[in-house]
Amino acid sequence: LYTYFREKKMPMDLREQVLAAINVEREVKELLGQKKSNGNFSCYNKAAHSNSDANPSLSVNMQSGLYICHACGVKGDIFQMIMDCTGMNRGKDFGKVLKHMAAKYGLQANSIKFDKKPEVKHQGLGILTQQGTFISIPIPNGELRYPQ
């Protein structure tokens, strides 16, 4: 998600503002229904379960909005859950979900444009060194070739 904010040049705090305002428990219950007797929810990704998630395996942290299904491995935050449960594309529709949730909880997101393509100045290879520094190496013509 950080990459999405950086590429779209959005204020980093909008996601945090929405997350602070959102009622995670209410949103999860609207999407998944009530918790089951074992304290978990039924996973929305039932096709990935051999038993259609007969023993509910999706855990949700109601403070952070993070979730994981211990059976199929699907995981993410409340925004990703909303996208997955409503058939939206995780890669393309984050801005729409963020804007919708901001409006739903009374936050101002009208001035932010979500459909603008990021400006690519050059293509490069990013390398994280052992010392923790990030190096960007430009690649001519955007082509990465391996030595023959």
Short mmCIF file of N, CA, C and O in Angstrom, two decimals:
data_model
loop_
_atom_site.label_atom_id
_atom_site.label_comp_id
_atom_site.label_asym_id
_atom_site.label_seq_id
_atom_site.Cartn_x
_atom_site.Cartn_y
_atom_site.Cartn_z
N LEU A 1 0.81 -1.20 0.00
CA LEU A 1 0.00 0.00 0.00
C LEU A 1 0.86 1.26 0.00
O LEU A 1 0.47 2.26 -0.57
N TYR A 2 2.03 1.21 0.64
CA TYR A 2 2.90 2.38 0.65
C TYR A 2 3.24 2.80 -0.77
O TYR A 2 3.22 3.96 -1.10
N THR A 3 3.53 1.80 -1.63
CA THR A 3 3.87 2.10 -3.01
C THR A 3 2.71 2.81 -3.69
O THR A 3 2.90 3.75 -4.43
N TYR A 4 1.49 2.38 -3.39
CA TYR A 4 0.31 3.01 -4.00
C TYR A 4 0.26 4.49 -3.63
O TYR A 4 0.07 5.33 -4.47
N PHE A 5 0.48 4.80 -2.35
CA PHE A 5 0.45 6.19 -1.91
C PHE A 5 1.55 6.99 -2.58
O PHE A 5 1.34 8.09 -3.03
N ARG A 6 2.76 6.42 -2.63
CA ARG A 6 3.89 7.14 -3.19
C ARG A 6 3.66 7.41 -4.68
O ARG A 6 3.88 8.52 -5.15
N GLU A 7 3.19 6.40 -5.43
CA GLU A 7 2.99 6.58 -6.86
C GLU A 7 1.85 7.53 -7.15
O GLU A 7 1.88 8.29 -8.09
N LYS A 8 0.79 7.51 -6.35
CA LYS A 8 -0.36 8.37 -6.59
C LYS A 8 -0.16 9.77 -5.99
O LYS A 8 -0.98 10.63 -6.16
N LYS A 9 0.94 9.93 -5.25
CA LYS A 9 1.25 11.21 -4.59
C LYS A 9 0.10 11.64 -3.67
O LYS A 9 -0.32 12.79 -3.68
N MET A 10 -0.41 10.70 -2.91
CA MET A 10 -1.48 10.98 -1.95
C MET A 10 -0.87 11.29 -0.59
O MET A 10 0.21 10.81 -0.28
N PRO A 11 -1.58 12.06 0.21
CA PRO A 11 -1.08 12.28 1.56
C PRO A 11 -1.12 10.96 2.32
O PRO A 11 -2.12 10.27 2.34
N MET A 12 0.01 10.61 2.91
CA MET A 12 0.11 9.34 3.63
C MET A 12 -0.90 9.25 4.76
O MET A 12 -1.32 8.19 5.14
N ASP A 13 -1.31 10.37 5.32
CA ASP A 13 -2.16 10.31 6.50
C ASP A 13 -3.62 10.04 6.18
O ASP A 13 -4.40 9.75 7.08
N LEU A 14 -4.06 10.07 4.91
CA LEU A 14 -5.46 9.81 4.59
C LEU A 14 -5.84 8.39 4.98
O LEU A 14 -6.87 8.16 5.60
N ARG A 15 -5.00 7.43 4.64
CA ARG A 15 -5.27 6.04 5.02
C ARG A 15 -5.35 5.91 6.53
O ARG A 15 -6.23 5.25 7.07
N GLU A 16 -4.43 6.56 7.21
CA GLU A 16 -4.41 6.51 8.67
C GLU A 16 -5.65 7.18 9.27
O GLU A 16 -6.20 6.71 10.26
N GLN A 17 -6.08 8.29 8.67
CA GLN A 17 -7.29 8.98 9.15
C GLN A 17 -8.51 8.09 8.99
O GLN A 17 -9.33 7.98 9.89
N VAL A 18 -8.62 7.43 7.84
CA VAL A 18 -9.76 6.54 7.61
C VAL A 18 -9.69 5.36 8.56
O VAL A 18 -10.69 4.98 9.18
N LEU A 19 -8.52 4.79 8.73
CA LEU A 19 -8.36 3.66 9.64
C LEU A 19 -8.71 4.04 11.07
O LEU A 19 -9.31 3.25 11.80
N ALA A 20 -8.36 5.26 11.49
CA ALA A 20 -8.69 5.71 12.84
C ALA A 20 -10.20 5.94 13.00
O ALA A 20 -10.75 5.72 14.08
N ALA A 21 -10.86 6.35 11.93
CA ALA A 21 -12.29 6.66 12.01
C ALA A 21 -13.17 5.44 11.81
O ALA A 21 -14.29 5.38 12.32
N ILE A 22 -12.66 4.46 11.10
CA ILE A 22 -13.48 3.31 10.71
C ILE A 22 -13.83 2.43 11.92
O ILE A 22 -13.05 2.29 12.84
N ASN A 23 -15.03 1.89 11.88
CA ASN A 23 -15.45 0.93 12.89
C ASN A 23 -15.18 -0.46 12.31
O ASN A 23 -16.01 -1.01 11.58
N VAL A 24 -14.00 -1.00 12.59
CA VAL A 24 -13.55 -2.25 11.98
C VAL A 24 -14.54 -3.37 12.28
O VAL A 24 -14.92 -4.13 11.38
N GLU A 25 -14.97 -3.46 13.51
CA GLU A 25 -15.88 -4.55 13.89
C GLU A 25 -17.18 -4.50 13.09
O GLU A 25 -17.65 -5.51 12.59
N ARG A 26 -17.74 -3.31 12.92
CA ARG A 26 -18.97 -3.16 12.14
C ARG A 26 -18.76 -3.55 10.69
O ARG A 26 -19.57 -4.25 10.08
N GLU A 27 -17.65 -3.09 10.10
CA GLU A 27 -17.36 -3.40 8.70
C GLU A 27 -17.16 -4.90 8.50
O GLU A 27 -17.67 -5.48 7.54
N VAL A 28 -16.43 -5.54 9.41
CA VAL A 28 -16.19 -6.98 9.30
C VAL A 28 -17.50 -7.74 9.42
O VAL A 28 -17.76 -8.67 8.65
N LYS A 29 -18.34 -7.35 10.36
CA LYS A 29 -19.63 -8.04 10.54
C LYS A 29 -20.53 -7.86 9.32
O LYS A 29 -21.26 -8.76 8.94
N GLU A 30 -20.47 -6.67 8.69
CA GLU A 30 -21.26 -6.45 7.46
C GLU A 30 -20.78 -7.36 6.33
O GLU A 30 -21.57 -7.85 5.54
N LEU A 31 -19.47 -7.59 6.28
CA LEU A 31 -18.89 -8.39 5.21
C LEU A 31 -18.98 -9.90 5.47
O LEU A 31 -19.24 -10.68 4.56
N LEU A 32 -18.73 -10.30 6.73
CA LEU A 32 -18.57 -11.72 7.04
C LEU A 32 -19.64 -12.31 7.94
O LEU A 32 -19.69 -13.52 8.13
N GLY A 33 -20.47 -11.47 8.54
CA GLY A 33 -21.45 -11.97 9.50
C GLY A 33 -20.86 -12.06 10.90
O GLY A 33 -19.81 -11.49 11.17
N GLN A 34 -21.51 -12.80 11.75
CA GLN A 34 -21.08 -12.92 13.15
C GLN A 34 -19.92 -13.90 13.30
O GLN A 34 -19.75 -14.81 12.49
N LYS A 35 -19.16 -13.72 14.38
CA LYS A 35 -18.12 -14.69 14.72
C LYS A 35 -18.77 -16.03 15.01
O LYS A 35 -19.89 -16.10 15.50
N LYS A 36 -18.04 -17.08 14.72
CA LYS A 36 -18.52 -18.42 15.00
C LYS A 36 -18.12 -18.82 16.42
O LYS A 36 -17.42 -18.08 17.11
N SER A 37 -18.55 -19.98 16.86
CA SER A 37 -18.33 -20.40 18.25
C SER A 37 -16.86 -20.50 18.62
O SER A 37 -16.50 -20.35 19.79
N ASN A 38 -15.97 -20.73 17.64
CA ASN A 38 -14.55 -20.83 17.95
C ASN A 38 -13.86 -19.46 17.98
O ASN A 38 -12.65 -19.37 18.13
N GLY A 39 -14.61 -18.38 17.81
CA GLY A 39 -14.05 -17.02 17.87
C GLY A 39 -13.54 -16.50 16.54
O GLY A 39 -13.08 -15.37 16.45
N ASN A 40 -13.60 -17.31 15.50
CA ASN A 40 -13.16 -16.90 14.17
C ASN A 40 -14.37 -16.65 13.27
O ASN A 40 -15.49 -16.98 13.62
N PHE A 41 -14.10 -16.11 12.12
CA PHE A 41 -15.13 -15.89 11.11
C PHE A 41 -14.97 -16.94 10.02
O PHE A 41 -13.89 -17.48 9.82
N SER A 42 -16.03 -17.18 9.27
CA SER A 42 -15.93 -18.02 8.08
C SER A 42 -15.17 -17.23 7.04
O SER A 42 -15.45 -16.05 6.81
N CYS A 43 -14.23 -17.87 6.38
CA CYS A 43 -13.40 -17.21 5.37
C CYS A 43 -14.23 -16.91 4.13
O CYS A 43 -15.02 -17.74 3.68
N TYR A 44 -14.04 -15.73 3.56
CA TYR A 44 -14.75 -15.35 2.34
C TYR A 44 -14.17 -16.05 1.12
O TYR A 44 -14.79 -16.10 0.07
N ASN A 45 -12.99 -16.61 1.24
CA ASN A 45 -12.29 -17.26 0.13
C ASN A 45 -12.57 -18.76 0.15
O ASN A 45 -11.67 -19.58 0.13
N LYS A 46 -13.85 -19.14 0.18
CA LYS A 46 -14.25 -20.53 0.36
C LYS A 46 -13.74 -21.46 -0.73
O LYS A 46 -13.52 -22.63 -0.50
N ALA A 47 -13.55 -20.95 -1.94
CA ALA A 47 -13.07 -21.78 -3.04
C ALA A 47 -11.69 -22.36 -2.76
O ALA A 47 -11.34 -23.41 -3.29
N ALA A 48 -10.90 -21.70 -1.92
CA ALA A 48 -9.56 -22.18 -1.60
C ALA A 48 -9.56 -23.22 -0.48
O ALA A 48 -8.52 -23.76 -0.15
N HIS A 49 -10.72 -23.50 0.08
CA HIS A 49 -10.83 -24.46 1.18
C HIS A 49 -11.41 -25.78 0.65
O HIS A 49 -12.42 -25.76 -0.07
N SER A 50 -10.80 -26.88 1.04
CA SER A 50 -11.31 -28.18 0.58
C SER A 50 -12.65 -28.52 1.23
O SER A 50 -13.44 -29.28 0.69
N ASN A 51 -12.92 -27.93 2.40
CA ASN A 51 -14.16 -28.22 3.13
C ASN A 51 -15.09 -27.01 3.21
O ASN A 51 -15.94 -26.94 4.09
N SER A 52 -14.91 -26.03 2.32
CA SER A 52 -15.69 -24.78 2.33
C SER A 52 -15.61 -24.06 3.66
O SER A 52 -16.56 -23.40 4.08
N ASP A 53 -14.51 -24.21 4.34
CA ASP A 53 -14.26 -23.57 5.65
C ASP A 53 -15.31 -23.95 6.68
O ASP A 53 -15.87 -23.11 7.38
N ALA A 54 -15.58 -25.26 6.76
CA ALA A 54 -16.57 -25.77 7.72
C ALA A 54 -16.17 -25.43 9.16
O ALA A 54 -17.03 -25.20 10.01
N ASN A 55 -14.87 -25.41 9.44
CA ASN A 55 -14.36 -25.01 10.75
C ASN A 55 -13.77 -23.61 10.56
O ASN A 55 -12.64 -23.47 10.12
N PRO A 56 -14.51 -22.54 10.88
CA PRO A 56 -14.08 -21.16 10.60
C PRO A 56 -12.64 -20.88 11.02
O PRO A 56 -12.22 -21.23 12.12
N SER A 57 -11.89 -20.26 10.10
CA SER A 57 -10.45 -20.11 10.31
C SER A 57 -9.93 -18.71 10.08
O SER A 57 -8.73 -18.50 10.08
N LEU A 58 -10.80 -17.73 9.87
CA LEU A 58 -10.35 -16.36 9.59
C LEU A 58 -10.34 -15.56 10.89
O LEU A 58 -11.37 -15.37 11.52
N SER A 59 -9.15 -15.12 11.28
CA SER A 59 -8.99 -14.30 12.49
C SER A 59 -8.85 -12.84 12.09
O SER A 59 -8.15 -12.53 11.13
N VAL A 60 -9.49 -11.94 12.84
CA VAL A 60 -9.43 -10.51 12.56
C VAL A 60 -9.04 -9.78 13.83
O VAL A 60 -9.63 -10.00 14.89
N ASN A 61 -8.04 -8.89 13.73
CA ASN A 61 -7.68 -8.01 14.83
C ASN A 61 -8.56 -6.77 14.70
O ASN A 61 -8.40 -6.00 13.76
N MET A 62 -9.49 -6.60 15.64
CA MET A 62 -10.47 -5.52 15.52
C MET A 62 -9.86 -4.13 15.76
O MET A 62 -10.46 -3.14 15.40
N GLN A 63 -8.68 -4.04 16.36
CA GLN A 63 -8.05 -2.74 16.54
C GLN A 63 -7.31 -2.30 15.28
O GLN A 63 -7.44 -1.16 14.84
N SER A 64 -6.53 -3.20 14.69
CA SER A 64 -5.72 -2.82 13.53
C SER A 64 -6.42 -3.06 12.20
O SER A 64 -6.03 -2.47 11.20
N GLY A 65 -7.40 -3.94 12.18
CA GLY A 65 -8.07 -4.28 10.93
C GLY A 65 -7.33 -5.32 10.12
O GLY A 65 -7.73 -5.65 9.00
N LEU A 66 -6.26 -5.89 10.67
CA LEU A 66 -5.50 -6.92 9.96
C LEU A 66 -6.19 -8.26 10.14
O LEU A 66 -6.78 -8.53 11.18
N TYR A 67 -6.10 -9.11 9.12
CA TYR A 67 -6.73 -10.43 9.20
C TYR A 67 -5.87 -11.47 8.51
O TYR A 67 -5.01 -11.15 7.69
N ILE A 68 -6.13 -12.74 8.86
CA ILE A 68 -5.49 -13.87 8.21
C ILE A 68 -6.39 -15.08 8.33
O ILE A 68 -7.04 -15.28 9.36
N CYS A 69 -6.45 -15.85 7.25
CA CYS A 69 -7.15 -17.14 7.29
C CYS A 69 -6.06 -18.18 7.54
O CYS A 69 -5.14 -18.32 6.74
N HIS A 70 -6.19 -18.90 8.63
CA HIS A 70 -5.17 -19.89 8.99
C HIS A 70 -5.25 -21.14 8.14
O HIS A 70 -4.34 -21.97 8.19
N ALA A 71 -6.28 -21.28 7.32
CA ALA A 71 -6.41 -22.45 6.45
C ALA A 71 -5.88 -22.18 5.05
O ALA A 71 -5.05 -22.91 4.53
N CYS A 72 -6.36 -21.10 4.41
CA CYS A 72 -5.96 -20.86 3.01
C CYS A 72 -4.85 -19.82 2.88
O CYS A 72 -4.26 -19.68 1.82
N GLY A 73 -4.60 -19.04 3.93
CA GLY A 73 -3.50 -18.08 3.91
C GLY A 73 -3.84 -16.69 3.41
O GLY A 73 -2.97 -15.82 3.39
N VAL A 74 -5.09 -16.44 3.01
CA VAL A 74 -5.46 -15.10 2.56
C VAL A 74 -5.29 -14.15 3.76
O VAL A 74 -5.61 -14.50 4.89
N LYS A 75 -4.71 -12.97 3.49
CA LYS A 75 -4.48 -12.02 4.58
C LYS A 75 -4.45 -10.61 4.03
O LYS A 75 -4.34 -10.40 2.82
N GLY A 76 -4.54 -9.66 4.92
CA GLY A 76 -4.49 -8.26 4.52
C GLY A 76 -5.05 -7.37 5.60
O GLY A 76 -5.09 -7.74 6.77
N ASP A 77 -5.48 -6.17 5.18
CA ASP A 77 -6.09 -5.24 6.13
C ASP A 77 -7.56 -5.06 5.77
O ASP A 77 -8.05 -5.68 4.82
N ILE A 78 -8.25 -4.23 6.50
CA ILE A 78 -9.69 -4.06 6.31
C ILE A 78 -10.01 -3.56 4.90
O ILE A 78 -11.01 -3.96 4.30
N PHE A 79 -9.14 -2.74 4.33
CA PHE A 79 -9.37 -2.23 2.97
C PHE A 79 -9.30 -3.38 1.95
O PHE A 79 -10.09 -3.44 1.02
N GLN A 80 -8.33 -4.26 2.12
CA GLN A 80 -8.19 -5.40 1.22
C GLN A 80 -9.37 -6.36 1.37
O GLN A 80 -9.86 -6.92 0.39
N MET A 81 -9.85 -6.54 2.61
CA MET A 81 -11.02 -7.39 2.83
C MET A 81 -12.24 -6.83 2.11
O MET A 81 -12.99 -7.56 1.46
N ILE A 82 -12.42 -5.52 2.19
CA ILE A 82 -13.56 -4.89 1.51
C ILE A 82 -13.46 -5.12 0.00
O ILE A 82 -14.43 -5.49 -0.65
N MET A 83 -12.25 -4.92 -0.55
CA MET A 83 -12.06 -5.13 -1.99
C MET A 83 -12.34 -6.57 -2.38
O MET A 83 -13.03 -6.83 -3.37
N ASP A 84 -11.81 -7.52 -1.62
CA ASP A 84 -12.00 -8.93 -1.94
C ASP A 84 -13.46 -9.34 -1.83
O ASP A 84 -13.98 -10.06 -2.68
N CYS A 85 -14.14 -8.91 -0.79
CA CYS A 85 -15.53 -9.31 -0.56
C CYS A 85 -16.51 -8.66 -1.52
O CYS A 85 -17.62 -9.16 -1.71
N THR A 86 -16.12 -7.55 -2.11
CA THR A 86 -17.03 -6.85 -3.03
C THR A 86 -16.63 -7.03 -4.50
O THR A 86 -17.20 -6.39 -5.38
N GLY A 87 -15.64 -7.89 -4.74
CA GLY A 87 -15.23 -8.18 -6.11
C GLY A 87 -14.38 -7.12 -6.75
O GLY A 87 -14.26 -7.08 -7.98
N MET A 88 -13.78 -6.25 -5.96
CA MET A 88 -12.93 -5.20 -6.52
C MET A 88 -11.51 -5.74 -6.69
O MET A 88 -11.14 -6.75 -6.09
N ASN A 89 -10.71 -5.04 -7.46
CA ASN A 89 -9.35 -5.43 -7.75
C ASN A 89 -8.41 -4.77 -6.73
O ASN A 89 -8.39 -3.55 -6.62
N ARG A 90 -7.64 -5.59 -6.02
CA ARG A 90 -6.72 -5.05 -5.00
C ARG A 90 -5.73 -4.05 -5.58
O ARG A 90 -5.37 -3.09 -4.95
N GLY A 91 -5.27 -4.28 -6.78
CA GLY A 91 -4.28 -3.41 -7.38
C GLY A 91 -4.82 -2.11 -7.93
O GLY A 91 -4.13 -1.11 -7.98
N LYS A 92 -6.09 -2.10 -8.35
CA LYS A 92 -6.62 -0.93 -9.04
C LYS A 92 -7.64 -0.15 -8.23
O LYS A 92 -7.84 1.03 -8.48
N ASP A 93 -8.33 -0.78 -7.32
CA ASP A 93 -9.49 -0.15 -6.69
C ASP A 93 -9.27 0.36 -5.27
O ASP A 93 -10.22 0.77 -4.61
N PHE A 94 -8.03 0.35 -4.80
CA PHE A 94 -7.78 0.81 -3.44
C PHE A 94 -8.25 2.25 -3.24
O PHE A 94 -8.87 2.59 -2.23
N GLY A 95 -7.97 3.10 -4.20
CA GLY A 95 -8.37 4.51 -4.10
C GLY A 95 -9.87 4.67 -3.97
O GLY A 95 -10.36 5.49 -3.20
N LYS A 96 -10.62 3.86 -4.73
CA LYS A 96 -12.08 3.92 -4.66
C LYS A 96 -12.58 3.51 -3.27
O LYS A 96 -13.47 4.15 -2.71
N VAL A 97 -12.00 2.44 -2.74
CA VAL A 97 -12.41 1.97 -1.41
C VAL A 97 -12.05 3.02 -0.36
O VAL A 97 -12.85 3.33 0.52
N LEU A 98 -10.85 3.57 -0.45
CA LEU A 98 -10.42 4.57 0.52
C LEU A 98 -11.33 5.79 0.48
O LEU A 98 -11.78 6.30 1.51
N LYS A 99 -11.66 6.24 -0.72
CA LYS A 99 -12.53 7.41 -0.88
C LYS A 99 -13.94 7.11 -0.35
O LYS A 99 -14.54 7.93 0.34
N HIS A 100 -14.45 5.92 -0.65
CA HIS A 100 -15.78 5.52 -0.17
C HIS A 100 -15.81 5.46 1.36
O HIS A 100 -16.74 5.98 1.99
N MET A 101 -14.80 4.85 1.95
CA MET A 101 -14.77 4.72 3.41
C MET A 101 -14.58 6.09 4.07
O MET A 101 -15.15 6.35 5.13
N ALA A 102 -13.79 6.96 3.45
CA ALA A 102 -13.61 8.31 3.99
C ALA A 102 -14.95 9.03 4.01
O ALA A 102 -15.32 9.66 5.01
N ALA A 103 -15.70 8.93 2.92
CA ALA A 103 -17.02 9.59 2.85
C ALA A 103 -17.98 8.96 3.85
O ALA A 103 -18.75 9.67 4.52
N LYS A 104 -17.96 7.65 3.97
CA LYS A 104 -18.86 6.93 4.89
C LYS A 104 -18.65 7.37 6.33
O LYS A 104 -19.59 7.45 7.11
N TYR A 105 -17.40 7.68 6.68
CA TYR A 105 -17.09 8.08 8.05
C TYR A 105 -16.87 9.59 8.20
O TYR A 105 -16.31 10.05 9.19
N GLY A 106 -17.32 10.36 7.20
CA GLY A 106 -17.33 11.81 7.33
C GLY A 106 -16.01 12.51 7.15
O GLY A 106 -15.84 13.63 7.63
N LEU A 107 -15.05 11.89 6.46
CA LEU A 107 -13.75 12.52 6.23
C LEU A 107 -13.73 13.13 4.83
O LEU A 107 -14.39 12.64 3.92
N GLN A 108 -12.96 14.18 4.65
CA GLN A 108 -12.86 14.86 3.36
C GLN A 108 -11.84 14.17 2.48
O GLN A 108 -10.67 14.17 2.77
N ALA A 109 -12.31 13.57 1.39
CA ALA A 109 -11.40 12.95 0.43
C ALA A 109 -11.75 13.39 -0.99
O ALA A 109 -11.23 12.86 -1.95
N ASN A 110 -12.62 14.36 -1.11
CA ASN A 110 -13.11 14.77 -2.43
C ASN A 110 -12.04 15.41 -3.30
O ASN A 110 -12.12 15.36 -4.51
N SER A 111 -11.05 16.03 -2.69
CA SER A 111 -10.05 16.74 -3.48
C SER A 111 -8.97 15.83 -4.03
O SER A 111 -8.14 16.25 -4.81
N ILE A 112 -8.98 14.57 -3.66
CA ILE A 112 -7.94 13.65 -4.10
C ILE A 112 -8.40 12.90 -5.34
O ILE A 112 -9.48 12.37 -5.39
N LYS A 113 -7.56 12.89 -6.36
CA LYS A 113 -7.87 12.17 -7.60
C LYS A 113 -7.22 10.79 -7.53
O LYS A 113 -6.04 10.67 -7.24
N PHE A 114 -8.00 9.75 -7.80
CA PHE A 114 -7.48 8.39 -7.70
C PHE A 114 -7.24 7.75 -9.05
O PHE A 114 -6.73 6.68 -9.14
N ASP A 115 -7.61 8.41 -10.13
CA ASP A 115 -7.50 7.78 -11.43
C ASP A 115 -6.28 8.26 -12.21
O ASP A 115 -6.11 7.91 -13.36
N LYS A 116 -5.44 9.07 -11.62
CA LYS A 116 -4.26 9.59 -12.29
C LYS A 116 -3.17 8.52 -12.34
O LYS A 116 -2.86 7.89 -11.34
N LYS A 117 -2.63 8.31 -13.53
CA LYS A 117 -1.55 7.34 -13.69
C LYS A 117 -0.26 7.92 -13.11
O LYS A 117 0.02 9.10 -13.27
N PRO A 118 0.55 7.09 -12.44
CA PRO A 118 1.81 7.59 -11.92
C PRO A 118 2.76 7.95 -13.06
O PRO A 118 2.74 7.33 -14.11
N GLU A 119 3.54 8.97 -12.83
CA GLU A 119 4.51 9.42 -13.82
C GLU A 119 5.78 8.59 -13.65
O GLU A 119 6.37 8.56 -12.58
N VAL A 120 6.18 7.90 -14.71
CA VAL A 120 7.39 7.09 -14.65
C VAL A 120 8.51 7.86 -15.34
O VAL A 120 8.42 8.15 -16.54
N LYS A 121 9.54 8.21 -14.60
CA LYS A 121 10.65 8.98 -15.16
C LYS A 121 11.68 8.05 -15.79
O LYS A 121 12.24 8.35 -16.81
N HIS A 122 11.96 6.95 -15.14
CA HIS A 122 12.85 5.94 -15.71
C HIS A 122 12.55 4.62 -15.04
O HIS A 122 12.01 4.57 -13.95
N GLN A 123 12.88 3.56 -15.73
CA GLN A 123 12.72 2.26 -15.12
C GLN A 123 14.06 1.85 -14.56
O GLN A 123 15.10 2.13 -15.15
N GLY A 124 14.02 1.21 -13.42
CA GLY A 124 15.27 0.82 -12.82
C GLY A 124 15.12 -0.41 -11.95
O GLY A 124 14.03 -0.94 -11.79
N LEU A 125 16.21 -0.81 -11.42
CA LEU A 125 16.27 -1.97 -10.56
C LEU A 125 16.57 -1.47 -9.15
O LEU A 125 17.54 -0.74 -8.95
N GLY A 126 15.73 -1.82 -8.21
CA GLY A 126 15.96 -1.41 -6.83
C GLY A 126 16.64 -2.52 -6.06
O GLY A 126 16.25 -3.68 -6.14
N ILE A 127 17.65 -2.18 -5.33
CA ILE A 127 18.41 -3.17 -4.55
C ILE A 127 18.49 -2.69 -3.11
O ILE A 127 18.85 -1.54 -2.85
N LEU A 128 18.16 -3.57 -2.19
CA LEU A 128 18.30 -3.28 -0.77
C LEU A 128 19.59 -3.93 -0.30
O LEU A 128 19.74 -5.15 -0.38
N THR A 129 20.54 -3.13 0.18
CA THR A 129 21.83 -3.67 0.59
C THR A 129 21.75 -4.27 1.98
O THR A 129 20.78 -4.07 2.70
N GLN A 130 22.79 -4.99 2.36
CA GLN A 130 22.85 -5.60 3.70
C GLN A 130 22.87 -4.53 4.78
O GLN A 130 22.45 -4.78 5.90
N GLN A 131 23.34 -3.34 4.47
CA GLN A 131 23.38 -2.26 5.44
C GLN A 131 22.04 -1.57 5.59
O GLN A 131 21.86 -0.69 6.41
N GLY A 132 21.06 -1.96 4.76
CA GLY A 132 19.72 -1.39 4.86
C GLY A 132 19.49 -0.16 3.99
O GLY A 132 18.48 0.50 4.12
N THR A 133 20.43 0.14 3.11
CA THR A 133 20.23 1.28 2.21
C THR A 133 19.65 0.78 0.90
O THR A 133 19.85 -0.37 0.50
N PHE A 134 18.90 1.65 0.23
CA PHE A 134 18.25 1.30 -1.02
C PHE A 134 18.98 1.97 -2.16
O PHE A 134 19.24 3.17 -2.14
N ILE A 135 19.33 1.18 -3.18
CA ILE A 135 20.04 1.69 -4.35
C ILE A 135 19.14 1.50 -5.57
O ILE A 135 18.59 0.42 -5.77
N SER A 136 18.98 2.54 -6.37
CA SER A 136 18.20 2.44 -7.60
C SER A 136 19.15 2.52 -8.78
O SER A 136 19.92 3.48 -8.91
N ILE A 137 19.12 1.50 -9.64
CA ILE A 137 20.00 1.46 -10.80
C ILE A 137 19.14 1.59 -12.05
O ILE A 137 18.28 0.74 -12.31
N PRO A 138 19.32 2.68 -12.84
CA PRO A 138 18.53 2.83 -14.07
C PRO A 138 18.87 1.73 -15.07
O PRO A 138 20.00 1.30 -15.18
N ILE A 139 17.85 1.28 -15.79
CA ILE A 139 18.04 0.25 -16.80
C ILE A 139 17.72 0.88 -18.16
O ILE A 139 16.61 1.37 -18.37
N PRO A 140 18.67 0.91 -19.09
CA PRO A 140 18.43 1.51 -20.41
C PRO A 140 17.27 0.83 -21.12
O PRO A 140 17.19 -0.40 -21.15
N ASN A 141 16.38 1.62 -21.68
CA ASN A 141 15.23 1.12 -22.44
C ASN A 141 14.32 0.21 -21.62
O ASN A 141 13.51 -0.50 -22.16
N GLY A 142 14.46 0.21 -20.31
CA GLY A 142 13.60 -0.59 -19.46
C GLY A 142 13.77 -2.08 -19.62
O GLY A 142 12.92 -2.87 -19.24
N GLU A 143 14.89 -2.52 -20.20
CA GLU A 143 15.11 -3.94 -20.43
C GLU A 143 16.17 -4.48 -19.48
O GLU A 143 17.25 -3.92 -19.34
N LEU A 144 15.83 -5.56 -18.83
CA LEU A 144 16.78 -6.24 -17.94
C LEU A 144 17.20 -7.51 -18.62
O LEU A 144 16.38 -8.36 -18.95
N ARG A 145 18.50 -7.62 -18.90
CA ARG A 145 19.01 -8.82 -19.58
C ARG A 145 19.99 -9.53 -18.67
O ARG A 145 20.78 -8.90 -17.98
N TYR A 146 19.92 -10.84 -18.73
CA TYR A 146 20.85 -11.65 -17.96
C TYR A 146 22.08 -11.94 -18.83
O TYR A 146 21.96 -12.08 -20.05
N PRO A 147 23.25 -12.06 -18.20
CA PRO A 147 24.46 -12.38 -18.97
C PRO A 147 24.31 -13.73 -19.67
O PRO A 147 23.74 -14.65 -19.14
N GLN A 148 24.81 -13.80 -20.88
CA GLN A 148 24.71 -15.05 -21.66
C GLN A 148 25.86 -15.96 -21.35
O GLN A 148 26.92 -15.61 -21.03
#
